[in-house]
Amino acid sequence: MSAAARLKAATVKHPDAMAPLIRILDELREMTRFAGRDDLGSRLGMVRARVSDPRVRLVVVGEPKNGMSTLVNSLVGASVSATDSDLSVPVIVEYGPEPTATLVRSIDGRIERQSVDPLDPGPAISGFGVVRAEFTQPSQLLADGVVVMDAPGAHPNDNTAWSMIAAADAVLYVGDAAAELTVEQIAYLQRIQHICPTVICVLNKIDQYPHWSHTQQRNRELLDAAGLGFAVAPVSAELHRQAGLTGNYQRDIESGVPQLIDHLRDYVVGRADGVAMEAAIQDIRLVSDHLALTMRNETEALRDPRRRAEMTDKLVRARDNADQLRQRTANWQVTLLDGSAELMADIEHDLRHRLRSLVRDAEAEIARTDPARRWKEFATDLDARICEAVEENFVMAHYRSVELSEQVASKFLADNRTAPLPDMRLDKPGEVLEPVQPLEPLESAKAGVVQQLLSGLRGSYGGILMVGLATSLLGMGLVNWYSAGAGLLLGANALWDDRQNRKTRRRAEAKVAVARLMDDVIFQVSKESRNRLRAMQRVLRDHFTDIAADVSKQADDALRLAEAAQAKYGDNSGDRITALNEHMGRLRGLRAQADGLAAAAA
């Protein structure tokens, strides 16, 4: 067997290795039907399809204009995803001996497939009713058993993107090297990890941003702080494309795409069985917990007929509380709105207080010295102090945001349970000051020798003339020892006064320059701070709204199932309780088997 054949044989998912997992999934699906949880059964059906497929499904997601389509084209070695069009449909690329392209359309509820030119599918893709585009390419990565799925420009709440992620063995999240990950992006990655634990963050466009290594390091720190141990791979898909056109091997290595493909082969494709098993076991644990809760509630409702009304009332109250949580008048909503408004006011007041203190210190220093002597050093020191003040203001905003999040969480659930907190950060304070112009240079700099000489001559001329006229009455010449001495004295005094006046003007000009700088800083930082705090408020609102929706759904499901069980079984509840206990015992056994498979794989 050749080395390539051995590699291919080792990289696809083996049916024998997946057989125990498939058996557990099938038994769990039967239990979901028994418990009346068709929603959980549908999820297990997707998991089974993913595990049974010998291929490795790699989904590429990210925000618009981050270069996902160019990266997909780089991975498969062909232009399959449009890079210059606002129209975007899901693209699925798998191995084939010859390039082909097929469009899947939905017309009047009917699904139609249309073969198009694989070299120029763009005009056909922009047509009406296109659901997705399917390609085959004779790519080496695809020949290893990889299926690349592109959801370009996917919105965080796009159902199409989430359905693709649910079917994925691994996810490539494409970010931009221009800036580090935001709070919203971290939250999006956390949601992805709940569905697909194998995620690789790609830092694209490193050829356009020389500071990409700093961004990569910051992203690693942010991911670690959020409990996400994802790799961060720096690439330039455009540089890889240009290197392919010119045949420049060195530029291709600089693009980072070959290293990314090697990483995919070694840690995703090469671990296909482990990756698929890890994702499936995570789903099994989640479904098992939901099933256990459902069957336990039904058992309690059936076991004691006297408690049926009590259980029903309790579930109704839980549902009503969950509905109240979703209303804007709920306590947590009021706490969030009031706390956000107070937080914005406090942070802006803190910023203004810090900068006013800097202005007072700067004016005191200007009053003590001549600003012209060390204006550049003064500007550098002032910039450093401004940066420090802004950073301290952002640190305060961070801790106050965390406190607000905890306050909202404490109001969220009425019982002793604790609502999970989202990741809260206000990062990159240095970028806020980038639009701020530096301290203005002093126009009234120190006077030159000629200007000082002219000032002295103007003063001395008046002294010579005044004293010379007075001494001429005594028969002395206009210029004599007395008039010359008076000219020197008045010239020195005029020179001294001119220097003092220039120093006063320089001090006044320096104070005006500092005031203008502070106004610019307050304008930029206040605007950016308000924007980030509003983003924080939206993150908290969406986070707790999602939890409220989950709580409401769980309460509705529990109430519906309890009422259905009571109406269906009535006096025959004993048989149902026995069956429920048997299924819960089987459920615990299946959960233990899944944990055993996870331990063996580790």
Short mmCIF file of N, CA and C in Angstrom, two decimals, residues 406-552:
data_model
loop_
_atom_site.label_atom_id
_atom_site.label_comp_id
_atom_site.label_asym_id
_atom_site.label_seq_id
_atom_site.Cartn_x
_atom_site.Cartn_y
_atom_site.Cartn_z
N GLU A 406 -23.56 40.41 37.22
CA GLU A 406 -23.91 39.62 38.40
C GLU A 406 -25.23 40.10 39.01
N GLN A 407 -25.46 41.42 39.00
CA GLN A 407 -26.72 41.93 39.53
C GLN A 407 -27.90 41.44 38.71
N VAL A 408 -27.75 41.47 37.39
CA VAL A 408 -28.82 40.98 36.52
C VAL A 408 -29.05 39.49 36.75
N ALA A 409 -27.96 38.73 36.89
CA ALA A 409 -28.09 37.29 37.11
C ALA A 409 -28.80 37.00 38.43
N SER A 410 -28.53 37.82 39.46
CA SER A 410 -29.19 37.59 40.76
C SER A 410 -30.68 37.88 40.69
N LYS A 411 -31.10 38.78 39.80
CA LYS A 411 -32.52 39.08 39.64
C LYS A 411 -33.20 38.11 38.67
N PHE A 412 -32.40 37.35 37.95
CA PHE A 412 -32.95 36.59 36.83
C PHE A 412 -33.79 35.42 37.29
N LEU A 413 -33.28 34.63 38.21
CA LEU A 413 -33.99 33.44 38.66
C LEU A 413 -34.43 33.64 40.11
N ALA A 414 -35.66 33.29 40.37
CA ALA A 414 -36.22 33.55 41.69
C ALA A 414 -35.71 32.57 42.73
N ASP A 415 -35.35 31.35 42.30
CA ASP A 415 -34.89 30.36 43.27
C ASP A 415 -33.40 30.50 43.50
N ASN A 416 -32.79 29.48 44.09
CA ASN A 416 -31.37 29.56 44.45
C ASN A 416 -30.44 29.22 43.31
N ARG A 417 -31.01 28.96 42.14
CA ARG A 417 -30.14 28.66 41.01
C ARG A 417 -29.42 29.92 40.55
N THR A 418 -28.29 29.73 39.91
CA THR A 418 -27.48 30.84 39.41
C THR A 418 -27.46 30.80 37.90
N ALA A 419 -27.83 31.91 37.29
CA ALA A 419 -27.79 31.99 35.83
C ALA A 419 -26.35 32.14 35.37
N PRO A 420 -25.94 31.46 34.31
CA PRO A 420 -24.58 31.61 33.81
C PRO A 420 -24.32 33.02 33.31
N LEU A 421 -23.08 33.48 33.47
CA LEU A 421 -22.71 34.83 33.08
C LEU A 421 -21.99 34.81 31.73
N PRO A 422 -22.25 35.80 30.89
CA PRO A 422 -21.50 35.88 29.63
C PRO A 422 -20.11 36.44 29.86
N ASP A 423 -19.27 36.35 28.84
CA ASP A 423 -17.92 36.91 28.92
C ASP A 423 -18.02 38.41 28.68
N MET A 424 -17.52 39.22 29.63
CA MET A 424 -17.63 40.67 29.55
C MET A 424 -16.24 41.29 29.52
N ARG A 425 -15.96 42.03 28.44
CA ARG A 425 -14.67 42.72 28.33
C ARG A 425 -14.86 44.00 27.53
N LEU A 426 -14.09 45.03 27.91
CA LEU A 426 -13.97 46.23 27.09
C LEU A 426 -12.49 46.36 26.77
N ASP A 427 -12.11 45.90 25.59
CA ASP A 427 -10.70 45.73 25.26
C ASP A 427 -10.20 46.83 24.32
N LYS A 428 -8.91 46.74 24.05
CA LYS A 428 -8.21 47.58 23.08
C LYS A 428 -8.38 49.08 23.34
N PRO A 429 -8.06 49.57 24.55
CA PRO A 429 -8.19 51.01 24.79
C PRO A 429 -7.23 51.82 23.94
N GLY A 430 -6.09 51.21 23.54
CA GLY A 430 -5.14 51.95 22.72
C GLY A 430 -5.70 52.36 21.38
N GLU A 431 -6.55 51.51 20.80
CA GLU A 431 -7.13 51.83 19.50
C GLU A 431 -8.09 53.01 19.58
N VAL A 432 -8.65 53.27 20.74
CA VAL A 432 -9.59 54.37 20.88
C VAL A 432 -8.89 55.70 20.62
N LEU A 433 -7.61 55.80 20.99
CA LEU A 433 -6.88 57.06 20.88
C LEU A 433 -6.21 57.26 19.52
N GLU A 434 -6.34 56.28 18.63
CA GLU A 434 -5.69 56.42 17.33
C GLU A 434 -6.18 57.62 16.53
N PRO A 435 -7.51 57.95 16.51
CA PRO A 435 -7.94 59.13 15.75
C PRO A 435 -7.55 60.45 16.37
N VAL A 436 -7.07 60.47 17.62
CA VAL A 436 -6.75 61.71 18.30
C VAL A 436 -5.45 62.28 17.75
N GLN A 437 -5.48 63.55 17.37
CA GLN A 437 -4.28 64.21 16.86
C GLN A 437 -3.32 64.52 18.00
N PRO A 438 -2.00 64.49 17.73
CA PRO A 438 -1.03 64.78 18.80
C PRO A 438 -1.10 66.24 19.24
N LEU A 439 -0.41 66.53 20.33
CA LEU A 439 -0.37 67.89 20.87
C LEU A 439 0.21 68.85 19.84
N GLU A 440 -0.46 69.99 19.64
CA GLU A 440 -0.05 70.95 18.62
C GLU A 440 1.31 71.57 18.97
N PRO A 441 2.14 71.84 17.97
CA PRO A 441 3.41 72.55 18.25
C PRO A 441 3.13 74.01 18.60
N LEU A 442 4.06 74.62 19.35
CA LEU A 442 3.90 76.02 19.75
C LEU A 442 4.32 76.93 18.61
N GLU A 443 3.40 77.81 18.20
CA GLU A 443 3.72 78.77 17.14
C GLU A 443 4.65 79.87 17.65
N SER A 444 4.46 80.30 18.90
CA SER A 444 5.30 81.37 19.47
C SER A 444 6.49 80.74 20.16
N ALA A 445 7.36 80.13 19.38
CA ALA A 445 8.56 79.52 19.93
C ALA A 445 9.54 80.61 20.38
N LYS A 446 10.67 80.19 20.90
CA LYS A 446 11.64 81.17 21.39
C LYS A 446 12.13 82.06 20.24
N ALA A 447 12.29 83.36 20.53
CA ALA A 447 12.70 84.32 19.51
C ALA A 447 14.15 84.10 19.11
N GLY A 448 14.45 84.43 17.84
CA GLY A 448 15.81 84.29 17.36
C GLY A 448 16.69 85.46 17.80
N VAL A 449 17.97 85.41 17.45
CA VAL A 449 18.93 86.47 17.86
C VAL A 449 18.57 87.79 17.21
N VAL A 450 18.16 87.77 15.96
CA VAL A 450 17.83 89.02 15.26
C VAL A 450 16.63 89.69 15.90
N GLN A 451 15.59 88.88 16.23
CA GLN A 451 14.41 89.47 16.87
C GLN A 451 14.75 90.07 18.23
N GLN A 452 15.59 89.38 19.00
CA GLN A 452 15.98 89.92 20.31
C GLN A 452 16.80 91.20 20.14
N LEU A 453 17.68 91.24 19.12
CA LEU A 453 18.49 92.42 18.87
C LEU A 453 17.62 93.62 18.51
N LEU A 454 16.59 93.36 17.65
CA LEU A 454 15.68 94.44 17.26
C LEU A 454 14.89 94.94 18.45
N SER A 455 14.45 94.07 19.32
CA SER A 455 13.72 94.50 20.52
C SER A 455 14.60 95.36 21.40
N GLY A 456 15.88 94.95 21.57
CA GLY A 456 16.79 95.75 22.38
C GLY A 456 17.06 97.11 21.76
N LEU A 457 17.21 97.16 20.42
CA LEU A 457 17.48 98.44 19.75
C LEU A 457 16.29 99.38 19.89
N ARG A 458 15.06 98.84 19.78
CA ARG A 458 13.89 99.70 19.94
C ARG A 458 13.85 100.33 21.33
N GLY A 459 14.17 99.55 22.37
CA GLY A 459 14.18 100.11 23.72
C GLY A 459 15.31 101.09 23.93
N SER A 460 16.51 100.76 23.43
CA SER A 460 17.65 101.65 23.63
C SER A 460 17.50 102.95 22.85
N TYR A 461 16.85 102.92 21.69
CA TYR A 461 16.66 104.15 20.90
C TYR A 461 15.86 105.17 21.68
N GLY A 462 14.81 104.72 22.35
CA GLY A 462 14.02 105.66 23.16
C GLY A 462 14.83 106.24 24.29
N GLY A 463 15.69 105.45 24.95
CA GLY A 463 16.50 105.98 26.05
C GLY A 463 17.52 106.98 25.56
N ILE A 464 18.17 106.67 24.43
CA ILE A 464 19.18 107.60 23.90
C ILE A 464 18.54 108.92 23.51
N LEU A 465 17.39 108.82 22.83
CA LEU A 465 16.74 110.04 22.37
C LEU A 465 16.25 110.89 23.54
N MET A 466 15.62 110.27 24.52
CA MET A 466 15.05 111.01 25.65
C MET A 466 16.15 111.69 26.48
N VAL A 467 17.17 110.95 26.88
CA VAL A 467 18.24 111.52 27.70
C VAL A 467 19.11 112.46 26.88
N GLY A 468 19.32 112.11 25.60
CA GLY A 468 20.14 112.97 24.75
C GLY A 468 19.53 114.33 24.57
N LEU A 469 18.19 114.42 24.41
CA LEU A 469 17.54 115.72 24.28
C LEU A 469 17.66 116.51 25.58
N ALA A 470 17.52 115.81 26.71
CA ALA A 470 17.62 116.53 28.00
C ALA A 470 19.04 117.06 28.21
N THR A 471 20.06 116.29 27.90
CA THR A 471 21.44 116.74 28.12
C THR A 471 21.87 117.76 27.08
N SER A 472 21.16 117.82 25.93
CA SER A 472 21.54 118.83 24.91
C SER A 472 21.28 120.24 25.42
N LEU A 473 20.35 120.42 26.38
CA LEU A 473 20.11 121.74 26.96
C LEU A 473 21.32 122.22 27.76
N LEU A 474 22.13 121.26 28.19
CA LEU A 474 23.34 121.62 28.93
C LEU A 474 24.53 121.78 28.01
N GLY A 475 24.26 121.77 26.69
CA GLY A 475 25.33 121.97 25.73
C GLY A 475 26.06 120.70 25.37
N MET A 476 25.51 119.55 25.74
CA MET A 476 26.15 118.28 25.42
C MET A 476 25.56 117.73 24.13
N GLY A 477 26.27 116.81 23.46
CA GLY A 477 25.79 116.21 22.21
C GLY A 477 24.62 115.26 22.48
N LEU A 478 23.92 114.95 21.37
CA LEU A 478 22.76 114.04 21.51
C LEU A 478 23.20 112.68 22.03
N VAL A 479 24.32 112.19 21.55
CA VAL A 479 24.85 110.92 22.02
C VAL A 479 26.03 111.22 22.94
N ASN A 480 25.87 110.91 24.20
CA ASN A 480 26.91 111.12 25.18
C ASN A 480 26.89 109.96 26.16
N TRP A 481 27.75 110.08 27.17
CA TRP A 481 27.82 108.97 28.11
C TRP A 481 26.48 108.72 28.83
N TYR A 482 25.79 109.82 29.14
CA TYR A 482 24.53 109.66 29.85
C TYR A 482 23.45 109.03 28.97
N SER A 483 23.34 109.57 27.74
CA SER A 483 22.31 109.01 26.84
C SER A 483 22.65 107.58 26.46
N ALA A 484 23.94 107.26 26.28
CA ALA A 484 24.34 105.89 25.95
C ALA A 484 24.00 104.93 27.11
N GLY A 485 24.26 105.37 28.35
CA GLY A 485 23.92 104.52 29.50
C GLY A 485 22.42 104.29 29.63
N ALA A 486 21.67 105.41 29.39
CA ALA A 486 20.21 105.27 29.45
C ALA A 486 19.72 104.33 28.35
N GLY A 487 20.34 104.41 27.17
CA GLY A 487 19.94 103.51 26.07
C GLY A 487 20.21 102.06 26.42
N LEU A 488 21.39 101.80 27.02
CA LEU A 488 21.68 100.42 27.41
C LEU A 488 20.71 99.91 28.46
N LEU A 489 20.39 100.77 29.46
CA LEU A 489 19.48 100.35 30.52
C LEU A 489 18.09 100.07 29.98
N LEU A 490 17.56 100.99 29.18
CA LEU A 490 16.21 100.80 28.64
C LEU A 490 16.17 99.68 27.60
N GLY A 491 17.28 99.50 26.87
CA GLY A 491 17.33 98.39 25.91
C GLY A 491 17.28 97.05 26.61
N ALA A 492 18.04 96.92 27.74
CA ALA A 492 18.01 95.67 28.49
C ALA A 492 16.62 95.43 29.08
N ASN A 493 16.01 96.55 29.58
CA ASN A 493 14.66 96.38 30.14
C ASN A 493 13.65 95.98 29.07
N ALA A 494 13.77 96.56 27.88
CA ALA A 494 12.87 96.19 26.78
C ALA A 494 13.07 94.74 26.37
N LEU A 495 14.32 94.32 26.34
CA LEU A 495 14.60 92.93 26.00
C LEU A 495 14.02 91.98 27.04
N TRP A 496 14.14 92.35 28.32
CA TRP A 496 13.58 91.52 29.40
C TRP A 496 12.05 91.45 29.31
N ASP A 497 11.43 92.61 29.09
CA ASP A 497 9.96 92.63 28.96
C ASP A 497 9.51 91.80 27.76
N ASP A 498 10.25 91.90 26.65
CA ASP A 498 9.86 91.13 25.46
C ASP A 498 9.94 89.62 25.74
N ARG A 499 11.00 89.19 26.45
CA ARG A 499 11.12 87.77 26.79
C ARG A 499 9.98 87.32 27.69
N GLN A 500 9.62 88.15 28.69
CA GLN A 500 8.54 87.78 29.59
C GLN A 500 7.20 87.71 28.85
N ASN A 501 6.99 88.70 27.95
CA ASN A 501 5.73 88.68 27.20
C ASN A 501 5.65 87.45 26.29
N ARG A 502 6.76 87.10 25.66
CA ARG A 502 6.76 85.91 24.81
C ARG A 502 6.52 84.64 25.64
N LYS A 503 7.12 84.58 26.83
CA LYS A 503 6.91 83.42 27.69
C LYS A 503 5.44 83.32 28.11
N THR A 504 4.85 84.49 28.43
CA THR A 504 3.43 84.49 28.81
C THR A 504 2.55 84.00 27.65
N ARG A 505 2.88 84.50 26.43
CA ARG A 505 2.11 84.06 25.27
C ARG A 505 2.29 82.56 25.03
N ARG A 506 3.52 82.06 25.21
CA ARG A 506 3.75 80.63 25.02
C ARG A 506 2.97 79.82 26.04
N ARG A 507 2.94 80.28 27.28
CA ARG A 507 2.18 79.56 28.29
C ARG A 507 0.69 79.54 27.96
N ALA A 508 0.17 80.68 27.53
CA ALA A 508 -1.25 80.73 27.17
C ALA A 508 -1.52 79.82 25.96
N GLU A 509 -0.64 79.84 24.98
CA GLU A 509 -0.82 78.98 23.81
C GLU A 509 -0.70 77.51 24.19
N ALA A 510 0.22 77.19 25.11
CA ALA A 510 0.38 75.80 25.55
C ALA A 510 -0.88 75.31 26.26
N LYS A 511 -1.47 76.17 27.11
CA LYS A 511 -2.70 75.78 27.81
C LYS A 511 -3.84 75.56 26.83
N VAL A 512 -3.92 76.40 25.80
CA VAL A 512 -4.96 76.22 24.79
C VAL A 512 -4.75 74.91 24.03
N ALA A 513 -3.48 74.58 23.70
CA ALA A 513 -3.19 73.32 23.01
C ALA A 513 -3.57 72.12 23.86
N VAL A 514 -3.27 72.18 25.15
CA VAL A 514 -3.64 71.08 26.05
C VAL A 514 -5.16 70.95 26.14
N ALA A 515 -5.86 72.09 26.23
CA ALA A 515 -7.32 72.04 26.31
C ALA A 515 -7.91 71.43 25.04
N ARG A 516 -7.37 71.80 23.87
CA ARG A 516 -7.88 71.24 22.62
C ARG A 516 -7.63 69.72 22.57
N LEU A 517 -6.45 69.32 23.01
CA LEU A 517 -6.15 67.89 23.02
C LEU A 517 -7.12 67.13 23.93
N MET A 518 -7.39 67.68 25.11
CA MET A 518 -8.29 67.00 26.03
C MET A 518 -9.71 66.95 25.49
N ASP A 519 -10.14 68.02 24.81
CA ASP A 519 -11.47 67.99 24.20
C ASP A 519 -11.56 66.89 23.15
N ASP A 520 -10.51 66.75 22.37
CA ASP A 520 -10.50 65.70 21.34
C ASP A 520 -10.51 64.31 21.99
N VAL A 521 -9.73 64.15 23.06
CA VAL A 521 -9.68 62.86 23.75
C VAL A 521 -11.06 62.52 24.34
N ILE A 522 -11.68 63.51 25.00
CA ILE A 522 -13.00 63.26 25.59
C ILE A 522 -14.01 62.91 24.52
N PHE A 523 -13.95 63.60 23.39
CA PHE A 523 -14.90 63.32 22.30
C PHE A 523 -14.75 61.90 21.77
N GLN A 524 -13.50 61.49 21.49
CA GLN A 524 -13.27 60.17 20.92
C GLN A 524 -13.53 59.06 21.93
N VAL A 525 -12.97 59.20 23.11
CA VAL A 525 -13.07 58.13 24.11
C VAL A 525 -14.50 57.99 24.61
N SER A 526 -15.19 59.10 24.84
CA SER A 526 -16.57 59.02 25.32
C SER A 526 -17.45 58.32 24.31
N LYS A 527 -17.28 58.67 23.03
CA LYS A 527 -18.09 58.03 21.99
C LYS A 527 -17.82 56.53 21.93
N GLU A 528 -16.54 56.15 21.92
CA GLU A 528 -16.20 54.73 21.83
C GLU A 528 -16.63 53.99 23.09
N SER A 529 -16.47 54.64 24.25
CA SER A 529 -16.87 53.99 25.50
C SER A 529 -18.37 53.74 25.52
N ARG A 530 -19.16 54.74 25.09
CA ARG A 530 -20.61 54.54 25.03
C ARG A 530 -20.99 53.43 24.07
N ASN A 531 -20.32 53.38 22.90
CA ASN A 531 -20.62 52.32 21.94
C ASN A 531 -20.33 50.94 22.53
N ARG A 532 -19.20 50.82 23.22
CA ARG A 532 -18.84 49.52 23.79
C ARG A 532 -19.76 49.14 24.95
N LEU A 533 -20.15 50.11 25.73
CA LEU A 533 -21.07 49.81 26.81
C LEU A 533 -22.45 49.43 26.28
N ARG A 534 -22.87 50.07 25.18
CA ARG A 534 -24.13 49.65 24.56
C ARG A 534 -24.02 48.24 24.01
N ALA A 535 -22.86 47.92 23.41
CA ALA A 535 -22.66 46.55 22.94
C ALA A 535 -22.71 45.56 24.10
N MET A 536 -22.11 45.96 25.24
CA MET A 536 -22.17 45.12 26.43
C MET A 536 -23.62 44.91 26.88
N GLN A 537 -24.41 45.99 26.83
CA GLN A 537 -25.82 45.89 27.22
C GLN A 537 -26.56 44.93 26.30
N ARG A 538 -26.28 45.00 25.00
CA ARG A 538 -26.94 44.09 24.05
C ARG A 538 -26.52 42.64 24.30
N VAL A 539 -25.24 42.43 24.63
CA VAL A 539 -24.78 41.08 24.92
C VAL A 539 -25.51 40.52 26.14
N LEU A 540 -25.61 41.33 27.19
CA LEU A 540 -26.32 40.87 28.38
C LEU A 540 -27.80 40.61 28.08
N ARG A 541 -28.41 41.52 27.33
CA ARG A 541 -29.83 41.35 27.00
C ARG A 541 -30.06 40.06 26.22
N ASP A 542 -29.24 39.86 25.16
CA ASP A 542 -29.40 38.65 24.34
C ASP A 542 -29.10 37.40 25.14
N HIS A 543 -28.06 37.48 26.00
CA HIS A 543 -27.66 36.30 26.78
C HIS A 543 -28.79 35.86 27.71
N PHE A 544 -29.33 36.79 28.48
CA PHE A 544 -30.38 36.41 29.44
C PHE A 544 -31.71 36.16 28.74
N THR A 545 -31.94 36.80 27.60
CA THR A 545 -33.15 36.49 26.83
C THR A 545 -33.11 35.06 26.33
N ASP A 546 -31.94 34.62 25.87
CA ASP A 546 -31.81 33.22 25.43
C ASP A 546 -32.06 32.26 26.59
N ILE A 547 -31.51 32.59 27.77
CA ILE A 547 -31.74 31.73 28.93
C ILE A 547 -33.22 31.71 29.29
N ALA A 548 -33.87 32.89 29.21
CA ALA A 548 -35.30 32.95 29.51
C ALA A 548 -36.10 32.10 28.54
N ALA A 549 -35.71 32.14 27.26
CA ALA A 549 -36.40 31.31 26.27
C ALA A 549 -36.21 29.82 26.56
N ASP A 550 -34.99 29.45 26.97
CA ASP A 550 -34.74 28.05 27.31
C ASP A 550 -35.55 27.61 28.53
N VAL A 551 -35.57 28.48 29.54
CA VAL A 551 -36.34 28.16 30.74
C VAL A 551 -37.82 28.01 30.41
N SER A 552 -38.33 28.93 29.58
CA SER A 552 -39.74 28.86 29.20
C SER A 552 -40.03 27.59 28.42
#
